[in-house]
Amino acid sequence: MDIKIGMNEHLIQILEDTSFYQFTISELSDAYLKLSGGTCRFVARKFVYKQILRLLKKKLVNKKGDKYSHNAIYLKTCLFGSVKFICKLSKESNNPTNNLVKSTKPYSVTINTESDTLMQYKVEVMSAIGETEEYKRLLKVYPELKAVLTNDYHNAEDKKFKLLGQIKAINTLLSYTNKE
């Protein structure tokens, strides 16, 4: 069974290297920047992460570590060997790390990326708010489960506040870039 996946030529080169059996997003981003000649670590990391998510969905890599960990380790699965990577043409626009340097507005790619991230965080914060409200309701209806549900309630509250902080930080960044 051959799986065909279109991907950036530099990522193909890195991922097909047998020494790159396990890696972090940072390691893969650094290797990608070095090979592609890109300059923006942030944009490279976002780009690489999106590509790895595609591989995770197809079960070509496994993630080892916490769900939201920045230090998670990714391991190639046995299915990885059956992948046929199709090289996407190497256009300048295919290397997202170069877009920041060549853009007339240097932050345009970051702003678009962060606007997308902001929308994702807003959806996640609404989910976390709903989760905390539901735990409150459940605690009122089933007070005998307080010992079981309290920890989950606090985790949902923590997640909500973390997301609100991330939203605030991105809004701050966007407000600075709108002033230019």
PDB file of C-alpha atoms in Angstrom:
ATOM      1  CA  MET A   1       0.000   0.000   0.000  1.00  0.00           C
ATOM      2  CA  ASP A   2       1.610   3.235  -1.171  1.00  0.00           C
ATOM      3  CA  ILE A   3       0.563   6.487   0.419  1.00  0.00           C
ATOM      4  CA  LYS A   4       1.250   9.611  -1.635  1.00  0.00           C
ATOM      5  CA  ILE A   5       1.776  12.920   0.117  1.00  0.00           C
ATOM      6  CA  GLY A   6       2.748  16.249  -1.418  1.00  0.00           C
ATOM      7  CA  MET A   7       5.312  18.090   0.649  1.00  0.00           C
ATOM      8  CA  ASN A   8       8.016  20.735   0.512  1.00  0.00           C
ATOM      9  CA  GLU A   9      11.235  19.377  -1.019  1.00  0.00           C
ATOM     10  CA  HIS A  10      13.371  20.369   1.981  1.00  0.00           C
ATOM     11  CA  LEU A  11      11.084  18.608   4.458  1.00  0.00           C
ATOM     12  CA  ILE A  12      11.098  15.492   2.279  1.00  0.00           C
ATOM     13  CA  GLN A  13      14.891  15.497   2.282  1.00  0.00           C
ATOM     14  CA  ILE A  14      15.037  15.853   6.061  1.00  0.00           C
ATOM     15  CA  LEU A  15      12.298  13.333   6.878  1.00  0.00           C
ATOM     16  CA  GLU A  16      13.630  10.675   4.522  1.00  0.00           C
ATOM     17  CA  ASP A  17      17.013  10.823   6.254  1.00  0.00           C
ATOM     18  CA  THR A  18      17.282   7.648   8.348  1.00  0.00           C
ATOM     19  CA  SER A  19      18.995   9.540  11.168  1.00  0.00           C
ATOM     20  CA  PHE A  20      15.804  11.587  11.566  1.00  0.00           C
ATOM     21  CA  TYR A  21      13.832   8.702  13.097  1.00  0.00           C
ATOM     22  CA  GLN A  22      12.719  10.657  16.145  1.00  0.00           C
ATOM     23  CA  PHE A  23      12.650  14.423  16.488  1.00  0.00           C
ATOM     24  CA  THR A  24      11.023  17.433  18.085  1.00  0.00           C
ATOM     25  CA  ILE A  25       9.316  20.214  16.161  1.00  0.00           C
ATOM     26  CA  SER A  26      12.215  22.507  17.120  1.00  0.00           C
ATOM     27  CA  GLU A  27      14.793  20.091  15.729  1.00  0.00           C
ATOM     28  CA  LEU A  28      12.862  19.661  12.500  1.00  0.00           C
ATOM     29  CA  SER A  29      12.321  23.430  12.209  1.00  0.00           C
ATOM     30  CA  ASP A  30      16.025  24.110  12.719  1.00  0.00           C
ATOM     31  CA  ALA A  31      16.979  21.534  10.097  1.00  0.00           C
ATOM     32  CA  TYR A  32      14.391  23.001   7.729  1.00  0.00           C
ATOM     33  CA  LEU A  33      15.685  26.555   8.222  1.00  0.00           C
ATOM     34  CA  LYS A  34      19.275  25.441   7.645  1.00  0.00           C
ATOM     35  CA  LEU A  35      18.425  23.542   4.472  1.00  0.00           C
ATOM     36  CA  SER A  36      15.966  26.060   3.019  1.00  0.00           C
ATOM     37  CA  GLY A  37      17.995  29.154   3.865  1.00  0.00           C
ATOM     38  CA  GLY A  38      14.991  30.686   5.616  1.00  0.00           C
ATOM     39  CA  THR A  39      15.336  33.338   8.280  1.00  0.00           C
ATOM     40  CA  CYS A  40      12.225  33.358  10.455  1.00  0.00           C
ATOM     41  CA  ARG A  41      12.217  30.630  13.085  1.00  0.00           C
ATOM     42  CA  PHE A  42       8.627  31.359  14.152  1.00  0.00           C
ATOM     43  CA  VAL A  43       7.146  30.982  10.665  1.00  0.00           C
ATOM     44  CA  ALA A  44       9.271  27.884   9.983  1.00  0.00           C
ATOM     45  CA  ARG A  45       8.045  26.278  13.203  1.00  0.00           C
ATOM     46  CA  LYS A  46       4.391  26.932  12.303  1.00  0.00           C
ATOM     47  CA  PHE A  47       4.924  25.561   8.796  1.00  0.00           C
ATOM     48  CA  VAL A  48       6.724  22.433  10.017  1.00  0.00           C
ATOM     49  CA  TYR A  49       4.125  21.824  12.735  1.00  0.00           C
ATOM     50  CA  LYS A  50       1.274  21.909  10.201  1.00  0.00           C
ATOM     51  CA  GLN A  51       3.104  19.366   8.052  1.00  0.00           C
ATOM     52  CA  ILE A  52       3.673  17.076  11.034  1.00  0.00           C
ATOM     53  CA  LEU A  53      -0.027  17.310  11.932  1.00  0.00           C
ATOM     54  CA  ARG A  54      -0.785  15.955   8.446  1.00  0.00           C
ATOM     55  CA  LEU A  55       1.566  13.037   9.081  1.00  0.00           C
ATOM     56  CA  LEU A  56       0.015  12.415  12.511  1.00  0.00           C
ATOM     57  CA  LYS A  57      -3.483  12.217  10.995  1.00  0.00           C
ATOM     58  CA  LYS A  58      -2.257   9.604   8.514  1.00  0.00           C
ATOM     59  CA  LYS A  59      -0.557   7.717  11.384  1.00  0.00           C
ATOM     60  CA  LEU A  60       2.858   8.074   9.739  1.00  0.00           C
ATOM     61  CA  VAL A  61       4.347   9.539  12.920  1.00  0.00           C
ATOM     62  CA  ASN A  62       3.422   9.133  16.564  1.00  0.00           C
ATOM     63  CA  LYS A  63       3.611  11.828  19.198  1.00  0.00           C
ATOM     64  CA  LYS A  64       5.255  10.988  22.499  1.00  0.00           C
ATOM     65  CA  GLY A  65       4.581  13.498  25.270  1.00  0.00           C
ATOM     66  CA  ASP A  66       1.815  15.688  26.652  1.00  0.00           C
ATOM     67  CA  LYS A  67      -0.917  16.878  24.314  1.00  0.00           C
ATOM     68  CA  TYR A  68       0.096  20.548  24.517  1.00  0.00           C
ATOM     69  CA  SER A  69       3.810  20.038  25.125  1.00  0.00           C
ATOM     70  CA  HIS A  70       6.320  22.005  23.069  1.00  0.00           C
ATOM     71  CA  ASN A  71       8.907  19.329  23.864  1.00  0.00           C
ATOM     72  CA  ALA A  72       6.971  16.381  22.442  1.00  0.00           C
ATOM     73  CA  ILE A  73       8.959  13.822  20.499  1.00  0.00           C
ATOM     74  CA  TYR A  74       7.698  12.559  17.167  1.00  0.00           C
ATOM     75  CA  LEU A  75       8.593   9.052  15.996  1.00  0.00           C
ATOM     76  CA  LYS A  76       8.221   7.612  12.511  1.00  0.00           C
ATOM     77  CA  THR A  77       5.870   4.619  12.411  1.00  0.00           C
ATOM     78  CA  CYS A  78       6.333   1.497  10.318  1.00  0.00           C
ATOM     79  CA  LEU A  79       3.828   2.994   7.829  1.00  0.00           C
ATOM     80  CA  PHE A  80       6.289   5.801   7.125  1.00  0.00           C
ATOM     81  CA  GLY A  81       8.322   3.512   4.868  1.00  0.00           C
ATOM     82  CA  SER A  82       5.352   3.044   2.537  1.00  0.00           C
ATOM     83  CA  VAL A  83       4.990   6.785   1.893  1.00  0.00           C
ATOM     84  CA  LYS A  84       5.788   8.183  -1.511  1.00  0.00           C
ATOM     85  CA  PHE A  85       6.477  11.866  -1.070  1.00  0.00           C
ATOM     86  CA  ILE A  86       5.609  14.041  -4.028  1.00  0.00           C
ATOM     87  CA  CYS A  87       7.829  17.072  -4.201  1.00  0.00           C
ATOM     88  CA  LYS A  88       5.905  20.323  -4.446  1.00  0.00           C
ATOM     89  CA  LEU A  89       7.558  22.681  -6.887  1.00  0.00           C
ATOM     90  CA  SER A  90      10.129  24.853  -5.208  1.00  0.00           C
ATOM     91  CA  LYS A  91       8.578  28.266  -5.690  1.00  0.00           C
ATOM     92  CA  GLU A  92       9.605  31.143  -3.499  1.00  0.00           C
ATOM     93  CA  SER A  93       6.103  31.157  -2.083  1.00  0.00           C
ATOM     94  CA  ASN A  94       6.529  27.472  -1.169  1.00  0.00           C
ATOM     95  CA  ASN A  95       9.137  28.465   1.414  1.00  0.00           C
ATOM     96  CA  PRO A  96       7.127  30.364   4.028  1.00  0.00           C
ATOM     97  CA  THR A  97      10.221  31.533   5.882  1.00  0.00           C
ATOM     98  CA  ASN A  98      11.331  33.649   2.931  1.00  0.00           C
ATOM     99  CA  ASN A  99       8.012  35.490   2.674  1.00  0.00           C
ATOM    100  CA  LEU A 100       8.730  37.631   5.703  1.00  0.00           C
ATOM    101  CA  VAL A 101      11.961  38.929   4.236  1.00  0.00           C
ATOM    102  CA  LYS A 102      10.600  39.705   0.767  1.00  0.00           C
ATOM    103  CA  SER A 103       7.237  41.127   1.755  1.00  0.00           C
ATOM    104  CA  THR A 104       6.703  44.862   1.435  1.00  0.00           C
ATOM    105  CA  LYS A 105       5.070  44.679   4.839  1.00  0.00           C
ATOM    106  CA  PRO A 106       7.472  42.536   6.850  1.00  0.00           C
ATOM    107  CA  TYR A 107       4.863  41.286   9.279  1.00  0.00           C
ATOM    108  CA  SER A 108       2.159  40.362   6.771  1.00  0.00           C
ATOM    109  CA  VAL A 109       2.732  36.592   6.910  1.00  0.00           C
ATOM    110  CA  THR A 110       2.969  36.635  10.693  1.00  0.00           C
ATOM    111  CA  ILE A 111      -0.224  38.675  10.957  1.00  0.00           C
ATOM    112  CA  ASN A 112      -2.134  36.249   8.744  1.00  0.00           C
ATOM    113  CA  THR A 113      -0.779  33.288  10.696  1.00  0.00           C
ATOM    114  CA  GLU A 114      -1.522  34.905  14.039  1.00  0.00           C
ATOM    115  CA  SER A 115      -5.028  35.887  12.964  1.00  0.00           C
ATOM    116  CA  ASP A 116      -5.673  32.219  12.182  1.00  0.00           C
ATOM    117  CA  THR A 117      -4.162  31.194  15.510  1.00  0.00           C
ATOM    118  CA  LEU A 118      -6.294  33.805  17.282  1.00  0.00           C
ATOM    119  CA  MET A 119      -9.462  32.354  15.777  1.00  0.00           C
ATOM    120  CA  GLN A 120      -8.398  28.855  16.842  1.00  0.00           C
ATOM    121  CA  TYR A 121      -7.730  30.043  20.408  1.00  0.00           C
ATOM    122  CA  LYS A 122     -11.112  31.772  20.554  1.00  0.00           C
ATOM    123  CA  VAL A 123     -12.832  28.527  19.615  1.00  0.00           C
ATOM    124  CA  GLU A 124     -10.775  26.631  22.199  1.00  0.00           C
ATOM    125  CA  VAL A 125     -11.510  29.177  24.946  1.00  0.00           C
ATOM    126  CA  MET A 126     -15.244  28.901  24.252  1.00  0.00           C
ATOM    127  CA  SER A 127     -14.912  25.139  24.574  1.00  0.00           C
ATOM    128  CA  ALA A 128     -13.005  25.519  27.858  1.00  0.00           C
ATOM    129  CA  ILE A 129     -15.634  27.942  29.187  1.00  0.00           C
ATOM    130  CA  GLY A 130     -18.355  25.457  28.285  1.00  0.00           C
ATOM    131  CA  GLU A 131     -16.401  22.698  29.969  1.00  0.00           C
ATOM    132  CA  THR A 132     -15.971  24.652  33.228  1.00  0.00           C
ATOM    133  CA  GLU A 133     -19.654  25.616  33.241  1.00  0.00           C
ATOM    134  CA  GLU A 134     -20.625  21.988  32.732  1.00  0.00           C
ATOM    135  CA  TYR A 135     -18.373  20.854  35.579  1.00  0.00           C
ATOM    136  CA  LYS A 136     -20.023  23.481  37.831  1.00  0.00           C
ATOM    137  CA  ARG A 137     -23.432  22.115  36.859  1.00  0.00           C
ATOM    138  CA  LEU A 138     -22.337  18.530  37.413  1.00  0.00           C
ATOM    139  CA  LEU A 139     -20.889  19.391  40.820  1.00  0.00           C
ATOM    140  CA  LYS A 140     -24.244  20.888  41.859  1.00  0.00           C
ATOM    141  CA  VAL A 141     -26.233  17.919  40.546  1.00  0.00           C
ATOM    142  CA  TYR A 142     -23.828  15.265  41.824  1.00  0.00           C
ATOM    143  CA  PRO A 143     -22.148  16.633  44.952  1.00  0.00           C
ATOM    144  CA  GLU A 144     -21.054  13.098  45.863  1.00  0.00           C
ATOM    145  CA  LEU A 145     -18.687  13.197  42.836  1.00  0.00           C
ATOM    146  CA  LYS A 146     -16.872  16.303  44.068  1.00  0.00           C
ATOM    147  CA  ALA A 147     -13.669  14.366  44.757  1.00  0.00           C
ATOM    148  CA  VAL A 148     -13.683  12.957  41.218  1.00  0.00           C
ATOM    149  CA  LEU A 149     -14.723  16.057  39.260  1.00  0.00           C
ATOM    150  CA  THR A 150     -12.866  18.810  41.119  1.00  0.00           C
ATOM    151  CA  ASN A 151      -9.481  18.114  39.526  1.00  0.00           C
ATOM    152  CA  ASP A 152     -11.013  18.075  36.019  1.00  0.00           C
ATOM    153  CA  TYR A 153     -12.822  21.325  36.772  1.00  0.00           C
ATOM    154  CA  HIS A 154      -9.564  22.988  37.874  1.00  0.00           C
ATOM    155  CA  ASN A 155      -7.731  21.714  34.774  1.00  0.00           C
ATOM    156  CA  ALA A 156     -10.457  23.192  32.553  1.00  0.00           C
ATOM    157  CA  GLU A 157     -10.222  26.503  34.451  1.00  0.00           C
ATOM    158  CA  ASP A 158      -6.424  26.536  34.015  1.00  0.00           C
ATOM    159  CA  LYS A 159      -6.779  25.829  30.306  1.00  0.00           C
ATOM    160  CA  LYS A 160      -9.330  28.639  29.977  1.00  0.00           C
ATOM    161  CA  PHE A 161      -7.053  31.191  31.653  1.00  0.00           C
ATOM    162  CA  LYS A 162      -4.031  30.084  29.638  1.00  0.00           C
ATOM    163  CA  LEU A 163      -6.000  30.508  26.397  1.00  0.00           C
ATOM    164  CA  LEU A 164      -7.259  33.928  27.493  1.00  0.00           C
ATOM    165  CA  GLY A 165      -3.640  34.963  28.084  1.00  0.00           C
ATOM    166  CA  GLN A 166      -2.627  33.700  24.652  1.00  0.00           C
ATOM    167  CA  ILE A 167      -5.523  35.602  23.061  1.00  0.00           C
ATOM    168  CA  LYS A 168      -4.469  38.770  24.872  1.00  0.00           C
ATOM    169  CA  ALA A 169      -0.856  38.393  23.695  1.00  0.00           C
ATOM    170  CA  ILE A 170      -1.872  37.896  20.051  1.00  0.00           C
ATOM    171  CA  ASN A 171      -4.275  40.836  20.228  1.00  0.00           C
ATOM    172  CA  THR A 172      -1.415  42.954  21.564  1.00  0.00           C
ATOM    173  CA  LEU A 173       0.821  41.877  18.698  1.00  0.00           C
ATOM    174  CA  LEU A 174      -1.914  42.604  16.160  1.00  0.00           C
ATOM    175  CA  SER A 175      -2.561  46.033  17.679  1.00  0.00           C
ATOM    176  CA  TYR A 176       1.137  46.925  17.260  1.00  0.00           C
ATOM    177  CA  THR A 177       1.209  45.810  13.655  1.00  0.00           C
ATOM    178  CA  ASN A 178      -2.022  47.691  12.828  1.00  0.00           C
ATOM    179  CA  LYS A 179      -0.363  50.948  13.954  1.00  0.00           C
ATOM    180  CA  GLU A 180       2.288  50.675  11.235  1.00  0.00           C
TER     181      GLU A 180
END
